[in-house]
Coordinates of C-alpha atoms in Angstrom, one line a residue:
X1 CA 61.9 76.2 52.4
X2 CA 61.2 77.2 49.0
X3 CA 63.2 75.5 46.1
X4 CA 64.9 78.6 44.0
X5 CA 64.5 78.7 40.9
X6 CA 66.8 78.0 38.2
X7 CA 68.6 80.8 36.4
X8 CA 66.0 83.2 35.2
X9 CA 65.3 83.1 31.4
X10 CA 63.8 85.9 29.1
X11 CA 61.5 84.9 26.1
X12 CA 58.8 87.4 24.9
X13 CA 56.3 85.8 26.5
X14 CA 57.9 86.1 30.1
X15 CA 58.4 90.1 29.0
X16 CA 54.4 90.5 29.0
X17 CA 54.6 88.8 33.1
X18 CA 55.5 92.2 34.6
X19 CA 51.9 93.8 32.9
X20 CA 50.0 90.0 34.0
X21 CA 50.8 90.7 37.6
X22 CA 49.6 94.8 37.3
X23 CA 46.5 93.5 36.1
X24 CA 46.3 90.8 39.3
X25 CA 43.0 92.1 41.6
X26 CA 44.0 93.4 45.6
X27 CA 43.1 90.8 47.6
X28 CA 43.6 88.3 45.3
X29 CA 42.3 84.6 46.1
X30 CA 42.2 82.8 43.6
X31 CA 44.7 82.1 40.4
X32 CA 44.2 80.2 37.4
X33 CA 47.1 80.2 34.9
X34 CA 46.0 78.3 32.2
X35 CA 48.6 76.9 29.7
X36 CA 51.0 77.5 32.7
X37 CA 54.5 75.9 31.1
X38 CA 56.8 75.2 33.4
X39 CA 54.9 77.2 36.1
X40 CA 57.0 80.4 35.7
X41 CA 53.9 83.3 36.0
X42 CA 52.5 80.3 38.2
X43 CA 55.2 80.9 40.9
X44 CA 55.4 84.5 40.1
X45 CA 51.4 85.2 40.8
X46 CA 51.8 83.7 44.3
X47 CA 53.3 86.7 45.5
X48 CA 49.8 88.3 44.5
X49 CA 47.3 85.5 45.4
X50 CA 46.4 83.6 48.3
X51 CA 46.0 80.4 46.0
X52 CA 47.2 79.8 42.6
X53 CA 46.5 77.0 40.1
X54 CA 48.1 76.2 37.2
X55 CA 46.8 74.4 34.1
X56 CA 48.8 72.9 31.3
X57 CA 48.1 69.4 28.8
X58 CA 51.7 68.8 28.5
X59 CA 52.7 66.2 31.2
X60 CA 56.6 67.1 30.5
X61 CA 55.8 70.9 31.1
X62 CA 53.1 69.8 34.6
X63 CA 56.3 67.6 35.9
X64 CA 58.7 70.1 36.1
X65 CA 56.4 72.7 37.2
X66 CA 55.6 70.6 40.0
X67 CA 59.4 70.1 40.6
X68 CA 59.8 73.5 41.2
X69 CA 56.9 74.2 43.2
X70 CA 58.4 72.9 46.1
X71 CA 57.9 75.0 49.6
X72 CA 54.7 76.9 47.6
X73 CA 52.2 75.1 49.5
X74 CA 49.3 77.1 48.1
X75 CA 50.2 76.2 44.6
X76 CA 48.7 73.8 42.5
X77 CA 49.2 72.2 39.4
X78 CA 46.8 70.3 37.2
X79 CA 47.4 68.3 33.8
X80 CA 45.0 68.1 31.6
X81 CA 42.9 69.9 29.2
X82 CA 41.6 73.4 29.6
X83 CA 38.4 72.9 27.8
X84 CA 37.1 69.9 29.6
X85 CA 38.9 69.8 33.0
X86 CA 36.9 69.2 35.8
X87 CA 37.7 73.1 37.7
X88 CA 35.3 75.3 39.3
X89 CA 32.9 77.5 37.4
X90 CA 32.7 81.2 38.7
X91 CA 36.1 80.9 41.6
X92 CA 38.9 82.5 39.9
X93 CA 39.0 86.2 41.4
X94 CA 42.2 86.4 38.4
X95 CA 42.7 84.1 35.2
X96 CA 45.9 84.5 32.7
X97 CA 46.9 82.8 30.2
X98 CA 50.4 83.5 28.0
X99 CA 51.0 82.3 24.0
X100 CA 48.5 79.0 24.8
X101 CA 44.8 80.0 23.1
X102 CA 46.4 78.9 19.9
X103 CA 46.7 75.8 20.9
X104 CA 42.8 75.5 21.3
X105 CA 39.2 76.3 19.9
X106 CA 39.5 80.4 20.7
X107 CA 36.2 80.9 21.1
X108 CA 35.5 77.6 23.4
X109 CA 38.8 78.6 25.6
X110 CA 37.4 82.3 25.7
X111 CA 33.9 81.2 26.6
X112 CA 35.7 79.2 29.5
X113 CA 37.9 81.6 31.2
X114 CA 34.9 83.7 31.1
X115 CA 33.0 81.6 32.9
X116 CA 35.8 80.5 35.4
X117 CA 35.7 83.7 36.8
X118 CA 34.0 84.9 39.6
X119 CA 31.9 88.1 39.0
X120 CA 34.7 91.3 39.7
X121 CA 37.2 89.2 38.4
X122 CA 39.5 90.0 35.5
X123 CA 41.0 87.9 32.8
X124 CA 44.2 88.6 30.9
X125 CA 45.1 86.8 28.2
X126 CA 48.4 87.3 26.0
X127 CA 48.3 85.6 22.4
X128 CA 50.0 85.1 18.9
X129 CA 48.1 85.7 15.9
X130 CA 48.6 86.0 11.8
X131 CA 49.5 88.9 10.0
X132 CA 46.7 89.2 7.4
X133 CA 46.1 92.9 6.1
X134 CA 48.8 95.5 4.7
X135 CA 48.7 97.3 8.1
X136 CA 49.7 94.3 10.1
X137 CA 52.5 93.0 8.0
X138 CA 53.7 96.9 8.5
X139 CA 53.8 96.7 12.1
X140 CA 55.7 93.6 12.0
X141 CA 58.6 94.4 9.5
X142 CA 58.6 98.0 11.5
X143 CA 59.8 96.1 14.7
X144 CA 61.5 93.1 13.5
X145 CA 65.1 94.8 13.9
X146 CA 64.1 96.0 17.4
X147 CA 62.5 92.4 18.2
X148 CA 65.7 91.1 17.1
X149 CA 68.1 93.1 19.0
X150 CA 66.1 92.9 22.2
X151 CA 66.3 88.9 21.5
X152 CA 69.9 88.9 21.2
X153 CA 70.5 91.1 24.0
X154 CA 68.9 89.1 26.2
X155 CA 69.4 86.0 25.1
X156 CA 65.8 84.8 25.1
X157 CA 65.1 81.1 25.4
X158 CA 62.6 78.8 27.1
X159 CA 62.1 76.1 29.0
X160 CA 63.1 72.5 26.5
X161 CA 59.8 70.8 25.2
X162 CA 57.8 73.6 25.3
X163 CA 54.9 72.8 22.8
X164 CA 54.6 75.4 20.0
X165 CA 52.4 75.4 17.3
X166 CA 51.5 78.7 14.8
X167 CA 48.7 80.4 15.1
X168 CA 45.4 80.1 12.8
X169 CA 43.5 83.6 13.4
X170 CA 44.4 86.7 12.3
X171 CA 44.9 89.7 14.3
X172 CA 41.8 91.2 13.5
X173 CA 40.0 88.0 14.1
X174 CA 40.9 87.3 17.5
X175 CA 39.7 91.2 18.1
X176 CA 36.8 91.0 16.7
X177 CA 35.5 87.5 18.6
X178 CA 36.8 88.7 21.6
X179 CA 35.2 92.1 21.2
X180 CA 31.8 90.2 21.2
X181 CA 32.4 87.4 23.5
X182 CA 34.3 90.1 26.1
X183 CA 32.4 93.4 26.0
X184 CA 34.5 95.9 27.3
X185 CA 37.6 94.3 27.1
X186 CA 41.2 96.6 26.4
X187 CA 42.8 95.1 23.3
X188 CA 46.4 96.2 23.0
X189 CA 49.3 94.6 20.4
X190 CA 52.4 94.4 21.3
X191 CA 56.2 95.2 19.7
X192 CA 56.9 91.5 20.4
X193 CA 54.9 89.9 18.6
X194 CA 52.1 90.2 21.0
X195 CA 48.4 90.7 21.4
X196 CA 46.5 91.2 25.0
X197 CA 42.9 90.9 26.3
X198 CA 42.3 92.4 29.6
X199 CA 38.5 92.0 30.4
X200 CA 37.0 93.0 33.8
X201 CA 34.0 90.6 34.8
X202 CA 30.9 92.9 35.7
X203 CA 30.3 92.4 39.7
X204 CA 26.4 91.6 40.3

């Protein structure tokens, strides 16, 4: 039998999972959650996948995700780097990844996922980024009350020893590099403190 989860918590990060799993192709076979946490979306994707893999460098995060992936026999979860794991290029039908490209070279992890997918795939990927221009620092003071109250409201928290760090690029740099690394790709930022990249891999 499956091991339930624990009592459900609510961050902003877990508030963009309901548009991850949209995005997830039909007849899904492959999963790669990369930066994957305590294997939250991980869990959540198998619903959509037939196989789902999660990917994180944080051996504290890997454990417990592997705690809780009890009775998910189609789930796996590997710790180790993103950029230099040993995975298979071109056999992720879906690839997500949720507040972790910060954490490493954006152009070298964007290069990857790309690659990691198989042709029809799609990749979504949900990020933080700097406030740099007048515009930007707009949209943030406009939704800092409502990012607050929907905080307090629902009491946001995470899992303990979740690694954070701040982000280096700017807003309009992670949309321009990803604008030329992803042609095509939908860039979309969010009220909480959110950008996304949904890319569609041409089919040959």
């Amino acid at each position: 039998m499956r091991q339930a989860d624990p009592k459900p918590y609510w961050n902003t990060n877990v508030a963009r999972h309901p548009g991850i799993l949209r995005a997830v192709p039909r007849g899904c076979g492959h999963a790669l959650d990369v930066g994957c946490g305590d294997g939250l979306l991980a869990r959540k994707l198998t619903g959509r996948a037939k196989r789902v893999t999660g990917i994180d460098n944080s051996p504290q995060m890997i454990a417990r995700a592997r705690e809780l992936a009890s009775g998910h026999p189609d789930l796996t979860f590997v710790e180790g780097d993103f950029l230099i794991a040993d995975l298979p290029a071109a056999s992720y039908d879906f690839i997500c990844s949720v507040s972790t490209i910060h954490h490493m070279d954006f152009e070298a992890a964007l290069t990857r996922m790309r690659q990691m997918l198989r042709p029809g795939g799609t990749l979504v990927v949900v990020g933080l980024a700097r406030e740099t221009t007048p515009a930007e620092w707009a949209a943030t003071i406009a939704a800092a009350p409502v990012v607050r109250i929907i905080k307090v409201l629902r009491r946001a928290h995470g899992p303990e020893g979740m690694p954070i760090a701040d982000p280096q690029m700017s807003y309009g740099q992670v949309r321009a590099a990803a604008r030329r690394l992803l042609p095509g790709m939908r860039y979309r930022r969010h009220v909480l403190r959110r950008y996304s990249l949904t890319w569609g891999k041409p089919a040959r």
